[in-house]
Amino acid sequence: MSARVQAAPFELAAELAGFGAGSGAVVTFTGLVRDEGGRLVALEIEHYPGMTEKALAAYGQEAARRFALDDWRILHRHGRLAVGEPIMMVATAARHRAAAFEAAEYLMDWLKSRAPFWKREIGPDGPGAWVDARAEDEDALSRWQG
């Protein structure tokens, strides 16, 4: 069970070696920098070291409690990431697939809406706007509250 933030690329197979051993189900999700119709060259991702890892660990621990996970892993990158590069991964392991899938969705919704990262779009002409929160991400998160 771990949460990590790093600038370096990661190898998914290496991250998952031995992950969830003894569990009945392992679910993974890897997020990639999207092209956004040709208007994006890269994303620049900033965070507050220490605070970010603490927040990610809290989300993982809550998911473990809520979905009876055997294991979980959150890895998120920062810095300048080109289109097509992996930004992050979530992995969950549980006795049953429904719990592993739900926990992965839960973590993704929390990460998308509440993780303390700031993203700026870099287009063909250079740095652009910082990415604002999206209403649909808040709506997705609302299903887990209460």
N, CA, C and O atoms as a GROMACS GRO file, in nm:
protein
  584
    1MET      N    1   0.086  -0.116   0.000
    1MET     CA    2   0.000   0.000   0.000
    1MET      C    3   0.090   0.122   0.000
    1MET      O    4   0.169   0.145   0.092
    2SER      N    5   0.076   0.202  -0.108
    2SER     CA    6   0.167   0.316  -0.118
    2SER      C    7   0.111   0.424  -0.209
    2SER      O    8   0.030   0.400  -0.298
    3ALA      N    9   0.159   0.545  -0.182
    3ALA     CA   10   0.131   0.661  -0.266
    3ALA      C   11   0.265   0.727  -0.294
    3ALA      O   12   0.346   0.747  -0.204
    4ARG      N   13   0.287   0.761  -0.421
    4ARG     CA   14   0.416   0.818  -0.460
    4ARG      C   15   0.394   0.926  -0.566
    4ARG      O   16   0.307   0.913  -0.652
    5VAL      N   17   0.475   1.031  -0.558
    5VAL     CA   18   0.476   1.138  -0.657
    5VAL      C   19   0.619   1.149  -0.706
    5VAL      O   20   0.712   1.155  -0.627
    6GLN      N   21   0.635   1.152  -0.840
    6GLN     CA   22   0.770   1.156  -0.896
    6GLN      C   23   0.768   1.224  -1.031
    6GLN      O   24   0.664   1.231  -1.097
    7ALA      N   25   0.882   1.274  -1.073
    7ALA     CA   26   0.896   1.335  -1.205
    7ALA      C   27   0.927   1.229  -1.311
    7ALA      O   28   0.885   1.241  -1.426
    8ALA      N   29   0.999   1.126  -1.273
    8ALA     CA   30   1.047   1.026  -1.368
    8ALA      C   31   0.933   0.940  -1.423
    8ALA      O   32   0.834   0.916  -1.355
    9PRO      N   33   0.948   0.894  -1.548
    9PRO     CA   34   0.852   0.799  -1.603
    9PRO      C   35   0.851   0.671  -1.519
    9PRO      O   36   0.945   0.644  -1.445
   10PHE      N   37   0.744   0.594  -1.533
   10PHE     CA   38   0.736   0.467  -1.462
   10PHE      C   39   0.705   0.355  -1.560
   10PHE      O   40   0.649   0.378  -1.667
   11GLU      N   41   0.742   0.237  -1.521
   11GLU     CA   42   0.716   0.116  -1.600
   11GLU      C   43   0.604   0.040  -1.530
   11GLU      O   44   0.622  -0.011  -1.420
   12LEU      N   45   0.489   0.032  -1.596
   12LEU     CA   46   0.373  -0.030  -1.534
   12LEU      C   47   0.400  -0.173  -1.488
   12LEU      O   48   0.362  -0.211  -1.378
   13ALA      N   49   0.465  -0.252  -1.571
   13ALA     CA   50   0.492  -0.392  -1.534
   13ALA      C   51   0.576  -0.399  -1.407
   13ALA      O   52   0.551  -0.483  -1.320
   14ALA      N   53   0.675  -0.312  -1.394
   14ALA     CA   54   0.759  -0.311  -1.274
   14ALA      C   55   0.678  -0.269  -1.153
   14ALA      O   56   0.696  -0.324  -1.044
   15GLU      N   57   0.589  -0.171  -1.170
   15GLU     CA   58   0.506  -0.125  -1.059
   15GLU      C   59   0.412  -0.234  -1.009
   15GLU      O   60   0.377  -0.239  -0.891
   16LEU      N   61   0.372  -0.322  -1.099
   16LEU     CA   62   0.273  -0.424  -1.063
   16LEU      C   63   0.335  -0.559  -1.026
   16LEU      O   64   0.263  -0.652  -0.988
   17ALA      N   65   0.467  -0.571  -1.038
   17ALA     CA   66   0.532  -0.698  -1.003
   17ALA      C   67   0.503  -0.732  -0.856
   17ALA      O   68   0.542  -0.657  -0.766
   18GLY      N   69   0.437  -0.843  -0.834
   18GLY     CA   70   0.403  -0.887  -0.699
   18GLY      C   71   0.284  -0.816  -0.637
   18GLY      O   72   0.241  -0.852  -0.527
   19PHE      N   73   0.230  -0.717  -0.705
   19PHE     CA   74   0.116  -0.643  -0.650
   19PHE      C   75  -0.007  -0.732  -0.641
   19PHE      O   76  -0.041  -0.802  -0.737
   20GLY      N   77  -0.072  -0.730  -0.528
   20GLY     CA   78  -0.198  -0.803  -0.511
   20GLY      C   79  -0.183  -0.953  -0.503
   20GLY      O   80  -0.281  -1.026  -0.520
   21ALA      N   81  -0.062  -1.001  -0.477
   21ALA     CA   82  -0.042  -1.146  -0.467
   21ALA      C   83  -0.138  -1.203  -0.361
   21ALA      O   84  -0.144  -1.153  -0.249
   22GLY      N   85  -0.210  -1.305  -0.397
   22GLY     CA   86  -0.306  -1.368  -0.306
   22GLY      C   87  -0.445  -1.309  -0.313
   22GLY      O   88  -0.537  -1.362  -0.250
   23SER      N   89  -0.463  -1.202  -0.387
   23SER     CA   90  -0.595  -1.141  -0.403
   23SER      C   91  -0.672  -1.212  -0.514
   23SER      O   92  -0.613  -1.285  -0.594
   24GLY      N   93  -0.801  -1.191  -0.518
   24GLY     CA   94  -0.882  -1.249  -0.624
   24GLY      C   95  -0.893  -1.160  -0.746
   24GLY      O   96  -0.929  -1.207  -0.854
   25ALA      N   97  -0.862  -1.029  -0.731
   25ALA     CA   98  -0.878  -0.936  -0.842
   25ALA      C   99  -0.780  -0.820  -0.827
   25ALA      O  100  -0.759  -0.769  -0.718
   26VAL      N  101  -0.722  -0.780  -0.940
   26VAL     CA  102  -0.636  -0.662  -0.946
   26VAL      C  103  -0.689  -0.576  -1.060
   26VAL      O  104  -0.708  -0.624  -1.172
   27VAL      N  105  -0.712  -0.449  -1.031
   27VAL     CA  106  -0.758  -0.353  -1.131
   27VAL      C  107  -0.654  -0.242  -1.139
   27VAL      O  108  -0.606  -0.193  -1.037
   28THR      N  109  -0.619  -0.204  -1.263
   28THR     CA  110  -0.525  -0.094  -1.281
   28THR      C  111  -0.584   0.009  -1.378
   28THR      O  112  -0.664  -0.024  -1.466
   29PHE      N  113  -0.543   0.132  -1.358
   29PHE     CA  114  -0.578   0.240  -1.448
   29PHE      C  115  -0.454   0.325  -1.468
   29PHE      O  116  -0.386   0.360  -1.371
   30THR      N  117  -0.423   0.356  -1.592
   30THR     CA  118  -0.312   0.446  -1.623
   30THR      C  119  -0.367   0.563  -1.703
   30THR      O  120  -0.428   0.544  -1.808
   31GLY      N  121  -0.344   0.684  -1.654
   31GLY     CA  122  -0.387   0.804  -1.724
   31GLY      C  123  -0.275   0.856  -1.811
   31GLY      O  124  -0.159   0.858  -1.770
   32LEU      N  125  -0.310   0.899  -1.933
   32LEU     CA  126  -0.214   0.952  -2.030
   32LEU      C  127  -0.247   1.098  -2.062
   32LEU      O  128  -0.362   1.139  -2.052
   33VAL      N  129  -0.148   1.174  -2.100
   33VAL     CA  130  -0.171   1.312  -2.145
   33VAL      C  131  -0.244   1.304  -2.279
   33VAL      O  132  -0.194   1.246  -2.375
   34ARG      N  133  -0.364   1.364  -2.284
   34ARG     CA  134  -0.446   1.363  -2.407
   34ARG      C  135  -0.404   1.475  -2.500
   34ARG      O  136  -0.353   1.579  -2.457
   35ASP      N  137  -0.426   1.453  -2.628
   35ASP     CA  138  -0.391   1.549  -2.732
   35ASP      C  139  -0.483   1.671  -2.731
   35ASP      O  140  -0.439   1.781  -2.766
   36GLU      N  141  -0.607   1.656  -2.693
   36GLU     CA  142  -0.704   1.766  -2.691
   36GLU      C  143  -0.720   1.830  -2.829
   36GLU      O  144  -0.721   1.953  -2.841
   37GLY      N  145  -0.731   1.748  -2.932
   37GLY     CA  146  -0.759   1.798  -3.066
   37GLY      C  147  -0.644   1.875  -3.131
   37GLY      O  148  -0.668   1.961  -3.216
   38GLY      N  149  -0.523   1.846  -3.093
   38GLY     CA  150  -0.408   1.910  -3.154
   38GLY      C  151  -0.367   2.042  -3.090
   38GLY      O  152  -0.270   2.103  -3.134
   39ARG      N  153  -0.438   2.087  -2.989
   39ARG     CA  154  -0.403   2.214  -2.927
   39ARG      C  155  -0.311   2.199  -2.806
   39ARG      O  156  -0.274   2.298  -2.743
   40LEU      N  157  -0.274   2.074  -2.775
   40LEU     CA  158  -0.190   2.050  -2.658
   40LEU      C  159  -0.061   1.979  -2.700
   40LEU      O  160  -0.064   1.882  -2.775
   41VAL      N  161   0.051   2.030  -2.651
   41VAL     CA  162   0.181   1.969  -2.674
   41VAL      C  163   0.225   1.894  -2.548
   41VAL      O  164   0.286   1.787  -2.556
   42ALA      N  165   0.193   1.953  -2.433
   42ALA     CA  166   0.235   1.895  -2.305
   42ALA      C  167   0.148   1.952  -2.193
   42ALA      O  168   0.074   2.048  -2.212
   43LEU      N  169   0.159   1.891  -2.078
   43LEU     CA  170   0.103   1.945  -1.954
   43LEU      C  171   0.217   1.971  -1.859
   43LEU      O  172   0.315   1.895  -1.855
   44GLU      N  173   0.207   2.077  -1.783
   44GLU     CA  174   0.301   2.102  -1.674
   44GLU      C  175   0.224   2.083  -1.545
   44GLU      O  176   0.122   2.148  -1.522
   45ILE      N  177   0.272   1.993  -1.461
   45ILE     CA  178   0.202   1.958  -1.337
   45ILE      C  179   0.288   1.999  -1.219
   45ILE      O  180   0.405   1.962  -1.209
   46GLU      N  181   0.229   2.077  -1.129
   46GLU     CA  182   0.297   2.120  -1.007
   46GLU      C  183   0.224   2.064  -0.886
   46GLU      O  184   0.106   2.031  -0.893
   47HIS      N  185   0.297   2.056  -0.776
   47HIS     CA  186   0.237   2.009  -0.650
   47HIS      C  187   0.320   2.059  -0.533
   47HIS      O  188   0.430   2.113  -0.553
   48TYR      N  189   0.269   2.041  -0.412
   48TYR     CA  190   0.344   2.073  -0.290
   48TYR      C  191   0.397   1.943  -0.231
   48TYR      O  192   0.320   1.865  -0.175
   49PRO      N  193   0.528   1.919  -0.243
   49PRO     CA  194   0.585   1.796  -0.187
   49PRO      C  195   0.550   1.782  -0.038
   49PRO      O  196   0.547   1.880   0.036
   50GLY      N  197   0.525   1.661   0.001
   50GLY     CA  198   0.486   1.632   0.139
   50GLY      C  199   0.335   1.638   0.154
   50GLY      O  200   0.273   1.540   0.195
   51MET      N  201   0.276   1.752   0.123
   51MET     CA  202   0.131   1.766   0.132
   51MET      C  203   0.061   1.674   0.032
   51MET      O  204  -0.040   1.610   0.065
   52THR      N  205   0.113   1.667  -0.088
   52THR     CA  206   0.050   1.587  -0.192
   52THR      C  207   0.054   1.438  -0.155
   52THR      O  208  -0.049   1.370  -0.163
   53GLU      N  209   0.170   1.389  -0.116
   53GLU     CA  210   0.182   1.248  -0.080
   53GLU      C  211   0.089   1.212   0.037
   53GLU      O  212   0.028   1.105   0.039
   54LYS      N  213   0.080   1.302   0.132
   54LYS     CA  214  -0.008   1.280   0.248
   54LYS      C  215  -0.154   1.269   0.205
   54LYS      O  216  -0.227   1.182   0.253
   55ALA      N  217  -0.196   1.356   0.115
   55ALA     CA  218  -0.333   1.351   0.065
   55ALA      C  219  -0.360   1.223  -0.013
   55ALA      O  220  -0.464   1.160   0.007
   56LEU      N  221  -0.267   1.183  -0.100
   56LEU     CA  222  -0.285   1.060  -0.178
   56LEU      C  223  -0.292   0.938  -0.086
   56LEU      O  224  -0.372   0.848  -0.108
   57ALA      N  225  -0.207   0.935   0.016
   57ALA     CA  226  -0.208   0.823   0.111
   57ALA      C  227  -0.342   0.818   0.186
   57ALA      O  228  -0.394   0.710   0.211
   58ALA      N  229  -0.396   0.933   0.220
   58ALA     CA  230  -0.526   0.936   0.290
   58ALA      C  231  -0.636   0.880   0.200
   58ALA      O  232  -0.722   0.806   0.247
   59TYR      N  233  -0.635   0.915   0.071
   59TYR     CA  234  -0.735   0.860  -0.023
   59TYR      C  235  -0.720   0.708  -0.032
   59TYR      O  236  -0.819   0.636  -0.029
   60GLY      N  237  -0.596   0.661  -0.043
   60GLY     CA  238  -0.572   0.517  -0.052
   60GLY      C  239  -0.616   0.444   0.072
   60GLY      O  240  -0.678   0.338   0.063
   61GLN      N  241  -0.586   0.499   0.189
   61GLN     CA  242  -0.626   0.436   0.314
   61GLN      C  243  -0.778   0.431   0.328
   61GLN      O  244  -0.833   0.332   0.376
   62GLU      N  245  -0.844   0.538   0.287
   62GLU     CA  246  -0.991   0.538   0.292
   62GLU      C  247  -1.049   0.435   0.196
   62GLU      O  248  -1.145   0.366   0.229
   63ALA      N  249  -0.991   0.423   0.077
   63ALA     CA  250  -1.037   0.322  -0.018
   63ALA      C  251  -1.017   0.182   0.038
   63ALA      O  252  -1.104   0.096   0.023
   64ALA      N  253  -0.903   0.158   0.102
   64ALA     CA  254  -0.875   0.027   0.162
   64ALA      C  255  -0.980  -0.008   0.267
   64ALA      O  256  -1.027  -0.121   0.273
   65ARG      N  257  -1.014   0.090   0.349
   65ARG     CA  258  -1.115   0.068   0.454
   65ARG      C  259  -1.253   0.046   0.393
   65ARG      O  260  -1.324  -0.047   0.430
   66ARG      N  261  -1.289   0.131   0.301
   66ARG     CA  262  -1.424   0.130   0.244
   66ARG      C  263  -1.452   0.006   0.158
   66ARG      O  264  -1.564  -0.044   0.157
   67PHE      N  265  -1.350  -0.043   0.087
   67PHE     CA  266  -1.371  -0.153  -0.008
   67PHE      C  267  -1.296  -0.281   0.032
   67PHE      O  268  -1.286  -0.374  -0.047
   68ALA      N  269  -1.245  -0.286   0.154
   68ALA     CA  270  -1.173  -0.404   0.205
   68ALA      C  271  -1.062  -0.448   0.109
   68ALA      O  272  -1.053  -0.565   0.072
   69LEU      N  273  -0.979  -0.352   0.070
   69LEU     CA  274  -0.871  -0.382  -0.024
   69LEU      C  275  -0.759  -0.461   0.045
   69LEU      O  276  -0.728  -0.440   0.162
   70ASP      N  277  -0.700  -0.550  -0.031
   70ASP     CA  278  -0.579  -0.620   0.013
   70ASP      C  279  -0.456  -0.533  -0.011
   70ASP      O  280  -0.359  -0.541   0.064
   71ASP      N  281  -0.462  -0.450  -0.115
   71ASP     CA  282  -0.348  -0.364  -0.150
   71ASP      C  283  -0.398  -0.250  -0.238
   71ASP      O  284  -0.503  -0.261  -0.302
   72TRP      N  285  -0.324  -0.142  -0.241
   72TRP     CA  286  -0.352  -0.029  -0.330
   72TRP      C  287  -0.221   0.043  -0.360
   72TRP      O  288  -0.126   0.038  -0.283
   73ARG      N  289  -0.220   0.108  -0.473
   73ARG     CA  290  -0.102   0.187  -0.511
   73ARG      C  291  -0.149   0.306  -0.595
   73ARG      O  292  -0.231   0.291  -0.686
   74ILE      N  293  -0.096   0.423  -0.562
   74ILE     CA  294  -0.120   0.545  -0.639
   74ILE      C  295   0.017   0.602  -0.674
   74ILE      O  296   0.102   0.621  -0.587
   75LEU      N  297   0.037   0.629  -0.802
   75LEU     CA  298   0.161   0.690  -0.848
   75LEU      C  299   0.120   0.805  -0.941
   75LEU      O  300   0.047   0.785  -1.038
   76HIS      N  301   0.168   0.924  -0.912
   76HIS     CA  302   0.135   1.042  -0.994
   76HIS      C  303   0.263   1.116  -1.026
   76HIS      O  304   0.349   1.134  -0.940
   77ARG      N  305   0.276   1.158  -1.150
   77ARG     CA  306   0.395   1.230  -1.193
   77ARG      C  307   0.374   1.381  -1.185
   77ARG      O  308   0.261   1.429  -1.178
   78HIS      N  309   0.485   1.454  -1.186
   78HIS     CA  310   0.482   1.600  -1.193
   78HIS      C  311   0.589   1.645  -1.290
   78HIS      O  312   0.673   1.566  -1.334
   79GLY      N  313   0.586   1.772  -1.323
   79GLY     CA  314   0.680   1.828  -1.420
   79GLY      C  315   0.614   1.841  -1.556
   79GLY      O  316   0.491   1.839  -1.568
   80ARG      N  317   0.695   1.854  -1.657
   80ARG     CA  318   0.644   1.867  -1.795
   80ARG      C  319   0.627   1.728  -1.856
   80ARG      O  320   0.722   1.651  -1.863
   81LEU      N  321   0.505   1.698  -1.901
   81LEU     CA  322   0.473   1.568  -1.958
   81LEU      C  323   0.416   1.588  -2.098
   81LEU      O  324   0.316   1.659  -2.115
   82ALA      N  325   0.476   1.526  -2.196
   82ALA     CA  326   0.434   1.539  -2.335
   82ALA      C  327   0.308   1.457  -2.362
   82ALA      O  328   0.277   1.363  -2.289
   83VAL      N  329   0.236   1.494  -2.468
   83VAL     CA  330   0.118   1.419  -2.511
   83VAL      C  331   0.157   1.273  -2.528
   83VAL      O  332   0.260   1.241  -2.589
   84GLY      N  333   0.074   1.185  -2.474
   84GLY     CA  334   0.096   1.042  -2.483
   84GLY      C  335   0.170   0.982  -2.364
   84GLY      O  336   0.169   0.861  -2.346
   85GLU      N  337   0.235   1.066  -2.284
   85GLU     CA  338   0.308   1.014  -2.168
   85GLU      C  339   0.211   0.978  -2.055
   85GLU      O  340   0.107   1.043  -2.038
   86PRO      N  341   0.245   0.875  -1.977
   86PRO     CA  342   0.164   0.843  -1.860
   86PRO      C  343   0.177   0.952  -1.754
   86PRO      O  344   0.288   0.996  -1.722
   87ILE      N  345   0.063   0.994  -1.700
   87ILE     CA  346   0.060   1.092  -1.591
   87ILE      C  347   0.056   1.019  -1.457
   87ILE      O  348   0.125   1.056  -1.362
   88MET      N  349  -0.026   0.916  -1.450
   88MET     CA  350  -0.049   0.852  -1.322
   88MET      C  351  -0.099   0.710  -1.340
   88MET      O  352  -0.137   0.668  -1.449
   89MET      N  353  -0.098   0.637  -1.229
   89MET     CA  354  -0.159   0.504  -1.227
   89MET      C  355  -0.222   0.481  -1.091
   89MET      O  356  -0.176   0.532  -0.989
   90VAL      N  357  -0.327   0.403  -1.093
   90VAL     CA  358  -0.393   0.355  -0.972
   90VAL      C  359  -0.403   0.204  -0.987
   90VAL      O  360  -0.438   0.154  -1.093
   91ALA      N  361  -0.373   0.134  -0.881
   91ALA     CA  362  -0.392  -0.011  -0.879
   91ALA      C  363  -0.462  -0.048  -0.749
   91ALA      O  364  -0.429   0.004  -0.642
   92THR      N  365  -0.558  -0.138  -0.759
   92THR     CA  366  -0.630  -0.187  -0.641
   92THR      C  367  -0.636  -0.338  -0.646
   92THR      O  368  -0.645  -0.397  -0.754
   93ALA      N  369  -0.630  -0.401  -0.531
   93ALA     CA  370  -0.639  -0.546  -0.520
   93ALA      C  371  -0.737  -0.581  -0.409
   93ALA      O  372  -0.732  -0.524  -0.300
   94ALA      N  373  -0.825  -0.674  -0.438
   94ALA     CA  374  -0.927  -0.716  -0.341
   94ALA      C  375  -0.962  -0.862  -0.364
   94ALA      O  376  -0.921  -0.922  -0.464
   95ARG      N  377  -1.036  -0.918  -0.272
   95ARG     CA  378  -1.078  -1.058  -0.287
   95ARG      C  379  -1.170  -1.075  -0.406
   95ARG      O  380  -1.168  -1.179  -0.473
   96HIS      N  381  -1.252  -0.974  -0.434
   96HIS     CA  382  -1.351  -0.984  -0.541
   96HIS      C  383  -1.338  -0.866  -0.637
   96HIS      O  384  -1.299  -0.756  -0.597
   97ARG      N  385  -1.372  -0.890  -0.764
   97ARG     CA  386  -1.353  -0.789  -0.868
   97ARG      C  387  -1.436  -0.663  -0.846
   97ARG      O  388  -1.389  -0.553  -0.873
   98ALA      N  389  -1.560  -0.678  -0.798
   98ALA     CA  390  -1.644  -0.559  -0.780
   98ALA      C  391  -1.578  -0.459  -0.686
   98ALA      O  392  -1.578  -0.339  -0.714
   99ALA      N  393  -1.522  -0.506  -0.577
   99ALA     CA  394  -1.455  -0.417  -0.482
   99ALA      C  395  -1.332  -0.352  -0.545
   99ALA      O  396  -1.307  -0.234  -0.524
  100ALA      N  397  -1.255  -0.431  -0.621
  100ALA     CA  398  -1.135  -0.375  -0.685
  100ALA      C  399  -1.173  -0.268  -0.788
  100ALA      O  400  -1.109  -0.163  -0.795
  101PHE      N  401  -1.276  -0.294  -0.870
  101PHE     CA  402  -1.320  -0.195  -0.968
  101PHE      C  403  -1.375  -0.070  -0.899
  101PHE      O  404  -1.340   0.042  -0.936
  102GLU      N  405  -1.462  -0.088  -0.800
  102GLU     CA  406  -1.520   0.027  -0.730
  102GLU      C  407  -1.412   0.111  -0.663
  102GLU      O  408  -1.416   0.234  -0.669
  103ALA      N  409  -1.316   0.045  -0.600
  103ALA     CA  410  -1.209   0.119  -0.532
  103ALA      C  411  -1.126   0.199  -0.632
  103ALA      O  412  -1.088   0.312  -0.604
  104ALA      N  413  -1.099   0.141  -0.749
  104ALA     CA  414  -1.023   0.214  -0.851
  104ALA      C  415  -1.102   0.336  -0.898
  104ALA      O  416  -1.045   0.444  -0.914
  105GLU      N  417  -1.232   0.320  -0.921
  105GLU     CA  418  -1.315   0.435  -0.962
  105GLU      C  419  -1.319   0.541  -0.853
  105GLU      O  420  -1.308   0.660  -0.880
  106TYR      N  421  -1.335   0.497  -0.730
  106TYR     CA  422  -1.337   0.587  -0.615
  106TYR      C  423  -1.208   0.670  -0.610
  106TYR      O  424  -1.212   0.792  -0.598
  107LEU      N  425  -1.094   0.601  -0.620
  107LEU     CA  426  -0.966   0.672  -0.617
  107LEU      C  427  -0.952   0.767  -0.734
  107LEU      O  428  -0.903   0.879  -0.716
  108MET      N  429  -0.992   0.726  -0.853
  108MET     CA  430  -0.982   0.814  -0.969
  108MET      C  431  -1.069   0.939  -0.952
  108MET      O  432  -1.026   1.050  -0.984
  109ASP      N  433  -1.189   0.921  -0.901
  109ASP     CA  434  -1.276   1.037  -0.881
  109ASP      C  435  -1.218   1.134  -0.778
  109ASP      O  436  -1.224   1.255  -0.798
  110TRP      N  437  -1.161   1.081  -0.670
  110TRP     CA  438  -1.098   1.167  -0.570
  110TRP      C  439  -0.974   1.236  -0.627
  110TRP      O  440  -0.954   1.356  -0.605
  111LEU      N  441  -0.894   1.162  -0.699
  111LEU     CA  442  -0.772   1.220  -0.756
  111LEU      C  443  -0.805   1.332  -0.855
  111LEU      O  444  -0.741   1.437  -0.854
  112LYS      N  445  -0.903   1.308  -0.939
  112LYS     CA  446  -0.940   1.406  -1.042
  112LYS      C  447  -0.994   1.535  -0.981
  112LYS      O  448  -0.973   1.643  -1.036
  113SER      N  449  -1.062   1.524  -0.868
  113SER     CA  450  -1.130   1.641  -0.810
  113SER      C  451  -1.058   1.705  -0.692
  113SER      O  452  -1.070   1.826  -0.671
  114ARG      N  453  -0.983   1.626  -0.615
  114ARG     CA  454  -0.931   1.679  -0.490
  114ARG      C  455  -0.780   1.670  -0.471
  114ARG      O  456  -0.726   1.736  -0.381
  115ALA      N  457  -0.712   1.593  -0.551
  115ALA     CA  458  -0.567   1.581  -0.531
  115ALA      C  459  -0.501   1.716  -0.553
  115ALA      O  460  -0.535   1.787  -0.648
  116PRO      N  461  -0.407   1.752  -0.467
  116PRO     CA  462  -0.344   1.885  -0.477
  116PRO      C  463  -0.236   1.892  -0.586
  116PRO      O  464  -0.116   1.900  -0.558
  117PHE      N  465  -0.284   1.890  -0.710
  117PHE     CA  466  -0.198   1.910  -0.827
  117PHE      C  467  -0.253   2.027  -0.907
  117PHE      O  468  -0.374   2.051  -0.909
  118TRP      N  469  -0.164   2.100  -0.971
  118TRP     CA  470  -0.205   2.210  -1.058
  118TRP      C  471  -0.148   2.181  -1.195
  118TRP      O  472  -0.029   2.152  -1.210
  119LYS      N  473  -0.235   2.189  -1.296
  119LYS     CA  474  -0.196   2.153  -1.433
  119LYS      C  475  -0.210   2.274  -1.524
  119LYS      O  476  -0.311   2.344  -1.523
  120ARG      N  477  -0.106   2.295  -1.604
  120ARG     CA  478  -0.109   2.403  -1.703
  120ARG      C  479  -0.088   2.341  -1.840
  120ARG      O  480   0.001   2.258  -1.860
  121GLU      N  481  -0.170   2.383  -1.935
  121GLU     CA  482  -0.159   2.335  -2.071
  121GLU      C  483  -0.046   2.408  -2.144
  121GLU      O  484  -0.031   2.529  -2.132
  122ILE      N  485   0.032   2.330  -2.219
  122ILE     CA  486   0.136   2.386  -2.303
  122ILE      C  487   0.095   2.356  -2.447
  122ILE      O  488   0.086   2.240  -2.486
  123GLY      N  489   0.070   2.461  -2.525
  123GLY     CA  490   0.028   2.444  -2.664
  123GLY      C  491   0.142   2.469  -2.760
  123GLY      O  492   0.256   2.492  -2.718
  124PRO      N  493   0.115   2.466  -2.888
  124PRO     CA  494   0.218   2.491  -2.990
  124PRO      C  495   0.284   2.628  -2.974
  124PRO      O  496   0.399   2.647  -3.014
  125ASP      N  497   0.211   2.724  -2.916
  125ASP     CA  498   0.265   2.859  -2.899
  125ASP      C  499   0.322   2.884  -2.760
  125ASP      O  500   0.358   2.997  -2.728
  126GLY      N  501   0.330   2.780  -2.678
  126GLY     CA  502   0.386   2.794  -2.544
  126GLY      C  503   0.284   2.774  -2.434
  126GLY      O  504   0.173   2.726  -2.459
  127PRO      N  505   0.322   2.814  -2.311
  127PRO     CA  506   0.232   2.793  -2.197
  127PRO      C  507   0.100   2.866  -2.212
  127PRO      O  508   0.094   2.979  -2.260
  128GLY      N  509  -0.004   2.797  -2.170
  128GLY     CA  510  -0.138   2.854  -2.174
  128GLY      C  511  -0.196   2.863  -2.035
  128GLY      O  512  -0.127   2.894  -1.938
  129ALA      N  513  -0.324   2.837  -2.027
  129ALA     CA  514  -0.397   2.853  -1.902
  129ALA      C  515  -0.378   2.735  -1.809
  129ALA      O  516  -0.351   2.623  -1.851
  130TRP      N  517  -0.393   2.764  -1.680
  130TRP     CA  518  -0.401   2.658  -1.581
  130TRP      C  519  -0.538   2.592  -1.597
  130TRP      O  520  -0.636   2.660  -1.626
  131VAL      N  521  -0.544   2.463  -1.580
  131VAL     CA  522  -0.666   2.386  -1.601
  131VAL      C  523  -0.759   2.406  -1.482
  131VAL      O  524  -0.720   2.383  -1.367
  132ASP      N  525  -0.882   2.448  -1.510
  132ASP     CA  526  -0.983   2.467  -1.406
  132ASP      C  527  -1.052   2.336  -1.371
  132ASP      O  528  -1.053   2.241  -1.451
  133ALA      N  529  -1.109   2.331  -1.252
  133ALA     CA  530  -1.191   2.216  -1.212
  133ALA      C  531  -1.310   2.206  -1.307
  133ALA      O  532  -1.360   2.307  -1.355
  134ARG      N  533  -1.353   2.083  -1.332
  134ARG     CA  534  -1.466   2.060  -1.423
  134ARG      C  535  -1.587   2.011  -1.345
  134ARG      O  536  -1.575   1.931  -1.252
  135ALA      N  537  -1.704   2.061  -1.383
  135ALA     CA  538  -1.827   2.023  -1.315
  135ALA      C  539  -1.851   1.872  -1.320
  135ALA      O  540  -1.898   1.814  -1.222
  136GLU      N  541  -1.819   1.808  -1.433
  136GLU     CA  542  -1.843   1.664  -1.444
  136GLU      C  543  -1.755   1.584  -1.348
  136GLU      O  544  -1.794   1.476  -1.304
  137ASP      N  545  -1.636   1.635  -1.315
  137ASP     CA  546  -1.551   1.568  -1.217
  137ASP      C  547  -1.611   1.578  -1.077
  137ASP      O  548  -1.607   1.484  -0.998
  138GLU      N  549  -1.666   1.695  -1.047
  138GLU     CA  550  -1.734   1.713  -0.918
  138GLU      C  551  -1.858   1.623  -0.909
  138GLU      O  552  -1.885   1.565  -0.804
  139ASP      N  553  -1.932   1.613  -1.018
  139ASP     CA  554  -2.050   1.525  -1.020
  139ASP      C  555  -2.010   1.380  -0.996
  139ASP      O  556  -2.078   1.309  -0.922
  140ALA      N  557  -1.901   1.336  -1.058
  140ALA     CA  558  -1.855   1.198  -1.038
  140ALA      C  559  -1.817   1.174  -0.892
  140ALA      O  560  -1.846   1.068  -0.837
  141LEU      N  561  -1.753   1.272  -0.830
  141LEU     CA  562  -1.712   1.260  -0.691
  141LEU      C  563  -1.832   1.253  -0.597
  141LEU      O  564  -1.828   1.185  -0.495
  142SER      N  565  -1.939   1.322  -0.631
  142SER     CA  566  -2.054   1.331  -0.540
  142SER      C  567  -2.117   1.195  -0.512
  142SER      O  568  -2.180   1.179  -0.407
  143ARG      N  569  -2.102   1.099  -0.600
  143ARG     CA  570  -2.163   0.968  -0.575
  143ARG      C  571  -2.099   0.893  -0.457
  143ARG      O  572  -2.159   0.800  -0.403
  144TRP      N  573  -1.977   0.933  -0.417
  144TRP     CA  574  -1.906   0.867  -0.308
  144TRP      C  575  -1.925   0.937  -0.174
  144TRP      O  576  -1.886   0.885  -0.070
  145GLN      N  577  -1.985   1.054  -0.177
  145GLN     CA  578  -2.000   1.132  -0.052
  145GLN      C  579  -2.133   1.100   0.013
  145GLN      O  580  -2.232   1.065  -0.052
  146GLY      N  581  -2.130   1.113   0.144
  146GLY     CA  582  -2.255   1.091   0.218
  146GLY      C  583  -2.274   0.957   0.275
  146GLY      O  584  -2.377   0.930   0.338
   0.00000   0.00000   0.00000
